[in-house]
XYZ file of C-alpha atoms in Angstrom:
659
model
C -0.094 -0.042 -0.083
C 2.574 2.143 0.730
C 3.889 2.230 -3.175
C 0.511 2.545 -4.295
C -0.467 6.131 -2.706
C 2.353 7.917 -4.573
C 1.407 6.188 -7.809
C -2.305 7.546 -7.059
C -1.194 10.980 -6.414
C 0.824 10.898 -9.434
C -1.966 9.902 -11.750
C -4.195 12.044 -9.965
C -2.127 15.149 -10.934
C -1.425 13.694 -14.479
C -5.439 13.559 -14.748
C -5.802 17.110 -13.470
C -3.061 18.122 -16.018
C -4.286 16.359 -18.793
C -8.118 17.323 -17.983
C -6.830 21.123 -17.958
C -5.127 20.997 -21.078
C -7.660 18.854 -22.643
C -10.198 21.803 -21.807
C -8.007 24.271 -24.038
C -8.750 22.071 -26.930
C -12.495 20.956 -25.984
C -13.581 24.646 -25.108
C -11.640 26.517 -27.689
C -14.905 27.785 -29.775
C -16.334 28.911 -26.349
C -13.552 30.543 -25.151
C -12.957 32.385 -28.645
C -16.534 33.787 -28.008
C -15.776 34.825 -24.803
C -12.469 36.642 -26.135
C -14.481 38.445 -28.944
C -16.904 39.727 -26.305
C -14.090 41.008 -23.870
C -12.432 42.696 -27.042
C -15.797 44.303 -28.186
C -16.036 45.541 -24.257
C -12.552 46.983 -24.229
C -13.106 48.532 -27.604
C -16.260 50.303 -26.688
C -14.707 51.369 -23.510
C -11.608 53.028 -25.184
C -13.669 54.942 -28.028
C -15.610 56.195 -25.074
C -12.464 57.462 -23.173
C -10.667 58.615 -26.351
C -13.942 60.762 -27.485
C -13.644 62.354 -23.822
C -10.135 63.041 -24.289
C -10.386 64.618 -27.658
C -13.400 66.487 -26.557
C -11.419 68.028 -23.531
C -8.343 68.686 -25.958
C -10.233 71.217 -27.721
C -10.431 73.140 -24.594
C -6.775 73.856 -24.397
C -6.008 70.535 -22.374
C -3.687 67.526 -22.981
C -4.193 63.867 -22.242
C -2.239 62.386 -19.391
C 0.264 59.992 -20.094
C -1.245 57.174 -18.261
C -4.438 57.606 -20.282
C -2.337 57.769 -23.331
C -0.438 54.667 -22.273
C -3.758 52.760 -21.360
C -5.067 53.868 -25.011
C -1.689 52.430 -26.613
C -1.794 49.245 -24.849
C -5.601 48.728 -25.930
C -4.522 49.536 -29.651
C -1.622 46.636 -29.178
C -4.017 44.179 -27.082
C -6.749 44.422 -29.664
C -4.408 43.606 -32.537
C -2.905 40.634 -30.591
C -6.426 39.574 -29.636
C -7.029 39.774 -33.678
C -4.098 37.632 -34.534
C -5.124 34.872 -31.646
C -8.920 34.830 -32.687
C -7.874 34.166 -36.360
C -5.757 31.402 -35.738
C -8.414 30.127 -33.034
C -11.095 30.061 -35.723
C -8.549 28.109 -37.987
C -8.156 25.304 -35.263
C -12.141 25.071 -34.813
C -12.408 24.511 -38.540
C -9.495 21.681 -38.115
C -11.485 20.108 -35.412
C -14.912 20.306 -37.374
C -12.903 18.403 -40.270
C -12.277 15.417 -37.641
C -8.211 15.724 -37.675
C -6.941 14.109 -34.558
C -3.350 13.984 -35.421
C -0.997 14.384 -32.445
C 0.552 17.712 -34.182
C -2.893 19.228 -34.577
C -3.894 18.559 -30.961
C -0.771 20.086 -29.998
C -1.484 23.326 -31.929
C -5.191 23.484 -30.683
C -3.577 23.227 -27.049
C -1.264 26.044 -27.599
C -3.766 28.484 -29.398
C -6.153 27.435 -26.364
C -4.058 28.332 -23.922
C -3.002 31.877 -25.558
C -7.115 32.457 -25.879
C -7.389 32.000 -21.963
C -4.351 34.118 -21.183
C -5.515 36.904 -23.733
C -9.149 36.868 -22.314
C -7.588 37.467 -18.638
C -5.273 40.545 -20.203
C -8.213 41.961 -21.993
C -10.123 42.024 -18.862
C -7.340 43.530 -16.957
C -7.045 46.300 -19.399
C -10.962 46.885 -18.735
C -10.566 47.095 -15.226
C -7.991 49.607 -15.509
C -9.913 51.660 -18.051
C -13.308 51.634 -15.775
C -11.174 53.609 -13.322
C -10.878 56.524 -15.771
C -14.617 57.195 -15.605
C -14.214 58.814 -12.011
C -11.083 60.682 -13.185
C -9.369 63.155 -14.952
C -8.490 62.288 -18.221
C -6.450 65.419 -19.258
C -4.775 68.471 -17.668
C -4.789 72.059 -18.408
C -2.230 73.182 -20.444
C -0.295 76.182 -19.512
C -0.732 79.341 -21.750
C 1.674 79.046 -24.783
C 4.336 81.528 -25.118
C 3.020 83.230 -28.204
C -0.484 82.904 -29.337
C 0.359 84.201 -32.972
C -1.533 86.691 -35.118
C -3.700 86.460 -38.233
C -2.104 88.363 -41.070
C -2.301 88.964 -44.809
C 0.768 88.267 -46.832
C 3.481 90.869 -46.950
C 6.074 91.939 -49.208
C 9.301 93.644 -48.433
C 9.564 93.480 -44.363
C 11.609 90.308 -44.218
C 15.363 92.003 -44.420
C 14.231 94.210 -41.609
C 12.111 91.778 -39.387
C 15.832 89.814 -39.683
C 17.567 92.601 -38.734
C 15.406 93.778 -35.533
C 15.271 90.107 -34.643
C 19.285 90.192 -34.201
C 18.821 93.285 -31.994
C 16.237 91.304 -29.787
C 18.435 88.651 -29.401
C 21.442 90.852 -28.426
C 21.435 91.519 -24.798
C 22.837 95.083 -25.234
C 19.571 96.354 -26.678
C 16.752 96.064 -23.979
C 14.347 98.753 -25.520
C 13.935 98.980 -29.258
C 11.749 101.522 -31.013
C 10.337 101.369 -34.352
C 9.145 104.662 -35.795
C 8.000 106.204 -39.529
C 5.002 107.811 -40.751
C 1.398 106.487 -40.617
C 0.526 103.449 -43.157
C 4.416 102.578 -43.817
C 3.827 98.991 -41.913
C 4.879 99.551 -38.441
C 2.333 97.265 -36.781
C 2.839 94.766 -39.802
C 6.533 94.534 -39.020
C 5.760 94.364 -35.153
C 3.102 91.261 -36.150
C 5.665 89.742 -38.017
C 8.215 89.776 -35.282
C 5.365 88.499 -32.887
C 4.561 85.390 -35.142
C 8.624 84.859 -35.466
C 8.513 83.856 -31.849
C 6.390 80.663 -32.890
C 8.577 79.583 -35.893
C 11.957 79.953 -34.033
C 13.166 78.712 -30.700
C 13.926 81.359 -28.306
C 14.914 81.847 -24.615
C 11.945 84.015 -23.613
C 9.229 82.673 -21.339
C 6.633 85.102 -22.243
C 5.749 87.450 -25.342
C 3.039 90.057 -24.930
C 1.192 92.128 -27.396
C -0.121 95.269 -26.401
C -2.131 97.722 -28.309
C -1.765 100.975 -26.933
C -3.238 103.604 -29.122
C -3.337 107.418 -29.264
C -5.233 107.734 -26.160
C -3.337 105.402 -23.773
C -5.164 103.781 -21.027
C -2.721 102.600 -18.355
C -5.713 100.128 -16.744
C -6.212 98.415 -20.406
C -2.678 97.874 -20.534
C -2.127 96.390 -17.330
C -5.445 94.287 -17.935
C -3.839 92.915 -21.359
C -0.685 91.990 -19.405
C -2.695 90.403 -16.732
C -4.367 87.927 -18.993
C -1.123 86.812 -20.398
C 0.075 86.381 -16.879
C -2.936 84.442 -15.977
C -3.209 86.353 -12.884
C -6.744 85.193 -11.349
C -9.780 87.580 -11.433
C -9.963 86.865 -7.529
C -6.613 88.505 -7.049
C -7.206 91.504 -9.678
C -10.371 92.809 -8.864
C -10.926 95.480 -6.059
C -7.297 96.385 -6.603
C -6.172 100.062 -7.400
C -3.900 100.997 -10.406
C -0.483 100.523 -7.736
C -1.589 97.397 -6.353
C -1.985 96.108 -10.165
C 1.105 97.369 -10.998
C 2.721 95.590 -8.044
C 1.287 92.206 -9.042
C 2.132 92.558 -12.540
C 5.792 93.181 -11.307
C 5.853 90.086 -8.885
C 4.783 88.103 -11.878
C 7.385 89.446 -14.419
C 10.243 89.514 -11.869
C 11.052 85.607 -12.350
C 10.268 85.648 -16.245
C 12.336 86.410 -19.324
C 9.549 88.524 -21.151
C 9.315 90.386 -24.672
C 6.879 92.982 -24.379
C 5.760 94.324 -27.815
C 3.942 97.724 -27.456
C 1.920 98.936 -30.645
C 1.246 102.585 -31.629
C 2.745 104.414 -28.871
C 2.319 108.470 -29.201
C 3.591 109.334 -26.073
C 5.981 108.433 -23.252
C 4.659 105.610 -21.166
C 5.613 105.269 -17.702
C 6.312 101.757 -17.443
C 6.697 101.742 -13.796
C 2.988 102.631 -13.029
C 1.980 99.331 -15.211
C 4.226 97.558 -13.442
C 6.937 96.831 -16.112
C 10.578 97.245 -15.051
C 13.414 96.137 -17.100
C 15.745 97.036 -14.297
C 14.532 94.940 -11.710
C 14.326 92.183 -14.043
C 18.029 90.867 -14.654
C 17.063 88.200 -17.148
C 17.326 89.775 -20.500
C 13.605 90.914 -20.939
C 12.873 93.319 -23.654
C 10.522 96.153 -24.911
C 9.597 96.667 -28.543
C 7.213 99.458 -29.509
C 6.170 101.281 -32.568
C 5.586 105.191 -32.815
C 5.237 107.633 -35.556
C 7.569 109.843 -33.729
C 11.397 109.538 -33.382
C 11.031 111.703 -30.448
C 8.972 109.089 -28.575
C 11.685 106.712 -29.154
C 13.964 109.141 -27.018
C 11.457 109.574 -24.448
C 10.897 105.997 -23.818
C 14.729 105.230 -23.832
C 15.212 103.345 -26.631
C 18.752 101.739 -26.801
C 18.002 101.110 -30.761
C 16.074 103.080 -33.040
C 14.520 101.819 -36.563
C 13.127 104.027 -38.956
C 10.541 102.021 -41.174
C 11.099 103.306 -44.635
C 8.553 103.369 -47.318
C 9.056 100.338 -49.681
C 11.329 100.322 -52.645
C 9.981 100.752 -56.277
C 10.112 97.012 -57.202
C 8.476 95.843 -53.635
C 5.962 98.470 -54.340
C 5.010 96.964 -57.626
C 5.129 93.295 -55.814
C 2.828 94.574 -53.212
C 0.432 96.103 -55.638
C 0.349 93.255 -57.923
C -0.382 90.822 -54.991
C -3.193 92.834 -54.028
C -4.981 93.655 -57.160
C -4.411 90.176 -58.323
C -3.061 88.447 -61.448
C -6.123 88.101 -63.524
C -6.993 91.752 -63.324
C -3.240 92.941 -63.809
C -3.008 90.783 -67.025
C -6.231 91.268 -68.210
C -5.164 93.953 -70.984
C -1.839 94.835 -72.280
C -2.080 98.479 -71.209
C -2.750 97.462 -67.523
C 0.930 96.846 -66.272
C 2.353 100.205 -67.778
C -1.010 102.031 -66.229
C -0.278 100.021 -62.921
C 3.283 101.334 -62.877
C 2.235 104.811 -63.081
C -0.558 104.249 -60.217
C 2.257 102.670 -58.143
C 4.561 105.442 -58.325
C 1.663 107.742 -57.360
C 1.727 106.032 -53.918
C 5.538 106.521 -53.491
C 5.809 103.180 -51.703
C 3.358 103.701 -48.806
C 2.006 100.279 -48.166
C -1.162 101.843 -46.897
C -1.895 103.815 -49.824
C -0.713 100.683 -52.198
C -2.941 98.281 -50.844
C -5.742 100.685 -50.676
C -5.881 101.701 -54.480
C -4.838 98.088 -55.434
C -8.187 96.684 -53.706
C -10.050 99.761 -55.532
C -8.533 98.470 -58.773
C -8.893 94.748 -57.941
C -12.123 94.589 -60.497
C -11.061 97.157 -63.230
C -10.224 95.375 -66.275
C -10.285 98.500 -68.752
C -7.508 100.693 -69.436
C -9.940 103.727 -69.486
C -10.701 103.044 -65.887
C -7.303 102.898 -65.089
C -6.268 106.115 -66.721
C -9.285 107.886 -64.838
C -7.706 106.234 -61.602
C -4.216 107.972 -62.250
C -6.248 111.309 -63.411
C -7.987 110.995 -59.816
C -4.469 110.257 -57.983
C -2.646 112.892 -59.678
C -5.368 115.843 -59.208
C -7.060 114.952 -55.718
C -6.078 111.616 -54.619
C -8.193 111.724 -51.347
C -11.420 111.706 -53.640
C -10.149 108.253 -54.847
C -11.728 105.149 -53.372
C -10.866 104.411 -50.034
C -8.033 106.942 -49.950
C -10.462 109.579 -48.008
C -11.676 107.424 -45.531
C -8.676 104.810 -44.884
C -5.465 106.630 -45.658
C -6.365 110.286 -44.771
C -7.380 109.789 -41.359
C -4.347 107.546 -40.263
C -2.023 110.310 -41.730
C -3.927 113.006 -40.490
C -3.626 111.681 -36.618
C 0.259 112.530 -36.854
C -1.129 116.326 -37.896
C -3.494 116.301 -34.808
C -0.711 115.063 -32.600
C 1.433 118.313 -33.038
C 1.867 119.896 -29.549
C 0.912 123.552 -31.029
C -0.821 125.512 -33.756
C 2.633 127.081 -34.957
C 4.164 123.781 -35.529
C 0.517 122.732 -37.599
C 0.653 126.053 -39.530
C 4.500 125.673 -40.550
C 3.815 122.023 -41.625
C 0.696 123.317 -43.812
C 2.848 126.147 -45.084
C 5.169 123.333 -46.850
C 2.302 122.191 -49.053
C 3.000 125.453 -51.058
C 5.879 123.529 -52.528
C 5.259 120.879 -54.988
C 5.909 117.126 -54.946
C 9.330 115.807 -54.407
C 10.468 119.411 -54.272
C 13.783 119.889 -51.982
C 13.137 122.766 -49.521
C 16.043 124.925 -48.156
C 15.807 125.240 -44.651
C 17.147 128.856 -44.714
C 14.693 129.836 -47.225
C 11.654 127.933 -45.657
C 12.518 129.699 -42.231
C 13.047 132.896 -44.058
C 9.375 132.783 -45.063
C 7.901 131.695 -41.983
C 9.347 134.764 -40.541
C 7.976 136.894 -43.223
C 4.731 135.228 -42.662
C 4.755 136.119 -38.836
C 4.807 132.310 -37.734
C 8.330 133.327 -35.659
C 8.319 135.900 -33.327
C 11.065 135.333 -30.898
C 14.226 137.016 -30.534
C 16.324 134.135 -32.699
C 13.820 132.916 -35.258
C 16.551 131.270 -37.235
C 16.807 128.777 -33.810
C 12.834 128.554 -33.429
C 13.064 127.748 -37.477
C 15.191 125.044 -36.909
C 13.378 123.616 -33.799
C 10.001 123.524 -35.655
C 11.720 121.821 -38.702
C 13.360 119.102 -36.425
C 10.051 118.505 -34.610
C 8.227 117.812 -38.003
C 11.191 115.753 -38.686
C 11.113 113.725 -35.692
C 7.209 113.379 -36.098
C 8.188 111.672 -39.662
C 6.057 114.659 -41.381
C 9.422 116.073 -43.060
C 12.271 113.837 -44.366
C 15.898 114.988 -44.755
C 16.653 116.309 -48.594
C 18.296 114.171 -51.242
C 21.364 116.855 -51.722
C 22.177 117.722 -47.959
C 21.132 118.386 -44.562
C 20.291 121.805 -45.448
C 17.239 120.597 -47.345
C 13.921 118.825 -46.426
C 11.463 117.238 -48.207
C 7.794 115.875 -48.047
C 6.811 112.488 -48.926
C 4.320 112.633 -51.466
C 1.454 111.357 -49.832
C 2.001 113.322 -46.797
C 2.182 116.192 -49.003
C -0.981 115.341 -50.441
C -2.512 114.972 -46.927
C -1.106 118.460 -46.088
C -2.350 120.290 -49.074
C -5.734 118.873 -48.705
C -5.702 120.319 -45.228
C -4.185 123.556 -46.412
C -6.529 124.133 -48.940
C -9.574 124.002 -46.588
C -7.770 125.291 -43.568
C -5.394 128.191 -44.915
C -6.958 128.566 -48.225
C -3.682 127.660 -50.472
C -3.684 127.324 -54.317
C -0.820 125.572 -55.928
C -0.286 125.644 -59.832
C 2.073 123.333 -61.577
C 0.404 122.605 -65.002
C -0.773 125.139 -67.480
C -4.281 123.793 -67.758
C -4.872 122.926 -64.243
C -8.283 123.913 -62.996
C -9.324 125.970 -60.015
C -12.785 127.064 -58.901
C -13.425 130.934 -59.245
C -14.705 130.704 -55.323
C -11.155 128.918 -54.501
C -8.993 131.726 -56.367
C -11.344 134.730 -54.491
C -10.792 133.058 -51.160
C -7.254 132.114 -51.745
C -4.797 133.428 -49.086
C -1.390 131.924 -50.247
C -0.575 130.762 -53.873
C 2.670 129.404 -55.613
C 2.903 129.025 -59.190
C 5.852 126.322 -60.766
C 6.943 125.786 -64.016
C 4.589 125.855 -67.127
C 1.543 126.781 -64.624
C 3.028 130.661 -64.931
C -0.025 131.066 -67.616
C -2.104 131.472 -64.759
C -1.034 134.981 -63.753
C -3.655 136.682 -65.871
C -6.328 135.043 -63.877
C -4.734 135.858 -60.407
C -6.159 139.401 -60.570
C -9.244 137.778 -58.920
C -7.615 137.149 -55.659
C -8.264 140.062 -53.683
C -7.162 138.604 -50.327
C -3.899 137.058 -51.516
C -1.281 137.344 -48.924
C 1.729 135.129 -50.289
C 2.664 134.805 -53.696
C 5.462 132.324 -54.879
C 6.602 132.037 -58.530
C 9.521 129.856 -59.060
C 11.339 127.911 -61.852
C 8.948 129.493 -64.330
C 9.448 130.842 -67.966
C 8.382 134.301 -66.556
C 10.141 137.105 -68.199
C 8.317 140.131 -67.064
C 6.160 140.626 -63.971
C 2.882 142.176 -65.124
C 2.235 145.581 -64.085
C -1.742 145.313 -63.869
C -0.905 142.486 -61.264
C 1.432 144.463 -58.913
C -1.198 147.165 -59.066
C -3.999 145.090 -57.998
C -2.926 142.916 -55.041
C -2.614 145.492 -52.188
C -2.934 142.480 -49.573
C 0.205 140.882 -50.880
C 3.101 140.748 -48.212
C 5.194 137.959 -49.457
C 6.362 138.005 -53.136
C 8.965 135.086 -54.068
C 10.147 135.629 -57.674
C 13.437 133.657 -57.125
C 14.851 131.304 -59.714
C 12.714 132.551 -62.603
C 15.827 132.488 -64.540
C 14.615 134.387 -67.734
C 12.870 137.237 -65.694
C 14.555 140.271 -66.777
C 12.406 143.140 -65.594
C 10.147 144.433 -62.577
C 7.628 146.687 -63.134
C 7.764 150.154 -61.298
C 4.064 149.363 -60.332
C 6.054 147.026 -57.726
C 6.064 150.235 -55.486
C 1.956 149.830 -55.157
C 2.202 146.729 -53.013
C 2.296 148.691 -50.032
C 1.890 145.844 -47.553
C 4.680 144.123 -49.089
C 7.416 142.570 -46.068
C 9.354 140.042 -48.099
C 10.705 140.313 -51.411
C 12.808 137.716 -53.140
C 14.590 138.264 -56.645
C 17.243 135.879 -56.100
C 18.856 133.954 -59.186
C 16.981 136.109 -61.671
C 18.491 137.896 -64.604
C 16.706 141.545 -63.389
C 19.159 144.100 -64.638
C 17.908 146.774 -62.645
C 15.988 147.173 -59.770
C 12.867 149.530 -60.275
C 12.806 152.953 -58.053
C 9.164 151.940 -57.034
C 11.104 149.464 -54.281
C 11.436 152.703 -52.225
C 7.939 153.061 -51.791
C 7.387 149.590 -49.853
C 7.892 151.106 -46.385
C 6.956 147.949 -44.690
C 9.496 145.675 -46.574
C 11.595 143.745 -44.094
C 13.483 141.512 -46.348
C 14.939 141.842 -49.849
C 16.904 138.940 -51.344
C 19.367 139.647 -53.898
C 21.416 136.528 -53.988
C 22.637 135.216 -57.333
C 21.634 138.271 -59.129
C 24.700 137.982 -61.548
C 23.191 140.171 -64.140
C 22.013 143.006 -61.917
C 23.621 146.071 -63.215
C 21.859 149.176 -61.654
C 20.352 150.046 -58.169
C 18.680 153.476 -58.302
C 19.908 155.928 -55.499
C 16.806 155.991 -54.279
C 16.653 152.707 -53.510
C 19.923 152.726 -51.665
C 19.080 155.599 -49.549
C 16.276 153.940 -48.041
C 17.992 150.649 -47.280
C 18.753 152.010 -44.015
C 15.112 152.263 -43.135
C 14.517 148.658 -43.721
C 14.294 146.337 -40.589
C 16.453 143.016 -41.011
C 16.613 139.897 -39.448
C 19.974 138.603 -38.143
C 21.749 137.468 -41.124
C 19.319 139.037 -43.824
C 21.225 142.534 -43.256
C 24.397 140.874 -44.065
C 22.986 139.138 -47.094
C 21.819 142.516 -48.344
C 25.059 144.130 -47.795
C 26.989 141.189 -49.319
C 24.934 141.532 -52.316
C 25.231 145.533 -52.416
C 29.046 145.149 -52.181
C 29.003 142.453 -54.832
C 26.937 144.537 -57.023
C 29.458 147.569 -56.402
C 32.140 145.466 -57.117
C 30.604 144.202 -60.228
C 29.861 147.597 -61.342
C 33.349 148.976 -60.933
C 34.372 145.730 -62.874
C 32.072 146.499 -65.737
C 32.892 150.106 -65.836
C 36.730 149.382 -65.894
C 35.946 146.659 -68.848
C 34.303 149.417 -70.939
C 36.620 151.996 -70.424
C 39.481 149.516 -71.333
C 37.398 148.307 -74.554
C 37.094 152.110 -75.640
C 40.829 152.790 -75.092
C 41.816 149.827 -77.186
C 39.489 151.042 -79.831
């Protein structure tokens, strides 16, 4: 009996093992069905979890790693289940065919065992997945460094973006100012810089965009920064300006940030906002746009960039892009006419885009020619220019600090497009008009010119720093305002039309080049105070005109190289205080000048043909009141005239002697 018990125990164990193993084969079909049901349950649960995750991800949230790990495990498990199920079905088919070979039994045993194990694995995954029903499957994302801004395709900014970006990366430049005239693309440039933070790896923790605008509101600026810093409403509400500034300062102190301020019109006290670069030693930056270079200085900019108008090539590219290739190529004449339109816009992106949009459905050359005529005669009547371009440009004019600056700026519109204006001549005209009344008008005039340059309403001239020039579109804006506010008339073409009412009301007028034929109409200008006639073919100043304009105070006939005679009737201009005859061919000054009792400035520069100054005129020179410098100019002219006259008399005597 002692040897029977071990044998029975072995047989029992063999039977249990054989029974268990045989069940893998006998119950294979049933187990495959259970595996299929478990697979379906797991797949349904996976779809529910995944749908929930995707919905929450739409709300700036991110799936947890444990959830993603479970979903990945489910995907892998389902693939394995499908493989095992397919092999199991094949074994079931073999069994149905009555195959009983040892090899097939062993194969069925292996598959059956895998099915049982896989059922267990799938149920474990189901159990883990059911936990997610009561747990968060995602977490809230921190706000991105840069949100990005939607903007249209641009032309001609890439090189400047790269240059400014280089200075943002340079630790030496903490405050950077971008300045330029309205409509030149400063905001576009700043947006491109803002979006560049998305495309390029950088070391900043935070990039903040704030639109400042003309009426700067510190509370709104603080609110924009607060939202970017994710300062809670609970911490923010019921706090005053100083407490809010402290909260911002504390939040920014530990961060390396870039603050982009768009459209700054005057100095912002950053400390009142809560921004301090000196309290933050992590290399933070401030980049801002403004229309005034003076604001760059007031904001303490370490580097200033002037945003220039587009080059002719870039201007055409932008115009062509906006108007559309189908319209641009719709008629053989349109490319040539488009070139003229682009030239009228003088590289100002806002004007280019506005005009291009207006022409984007015009396919006839006559329509394009009409557009050119409008742009050349009265550009702000052109579609979009009056309500889109003019208001933006006028902001700069309205922001000038006093009426003297505004008046001096509008006065510059007496000069034609692209005309280089000599600073000293402009200041002298301002003095004659009574705009400058201080002890040293030259210094005051230079200060005004500097202020207009800083406001980007005047630019340095082509020839030297002694000249200034107005951008064409700025000049058109100035003329549009001056013609209404200051009653200015400018004639440049012989057939240029002016309403008779405009001429009767005109206070100031300038005539250039071939527009001189207009003089026969000028007698209908009884209120005329200022008349500039330059670079014309005028040979003789009309006597009837001189005798009919008693209100005239400023008469500038300089640079009329064919002018040889001034009438005696000039003495009837009893209110004349400024007379400029420089660079003319006048040979003799009329004696009537002696009656000009109010004359303060008489310019005779460059009068190489002047032979005679009547004694009566010389005798009254001492009664004239001159500005500092003008008296010296006049005295120099008289000395030069005397020397030339002596030389002339000597030459005539020598010639007589030789004959």
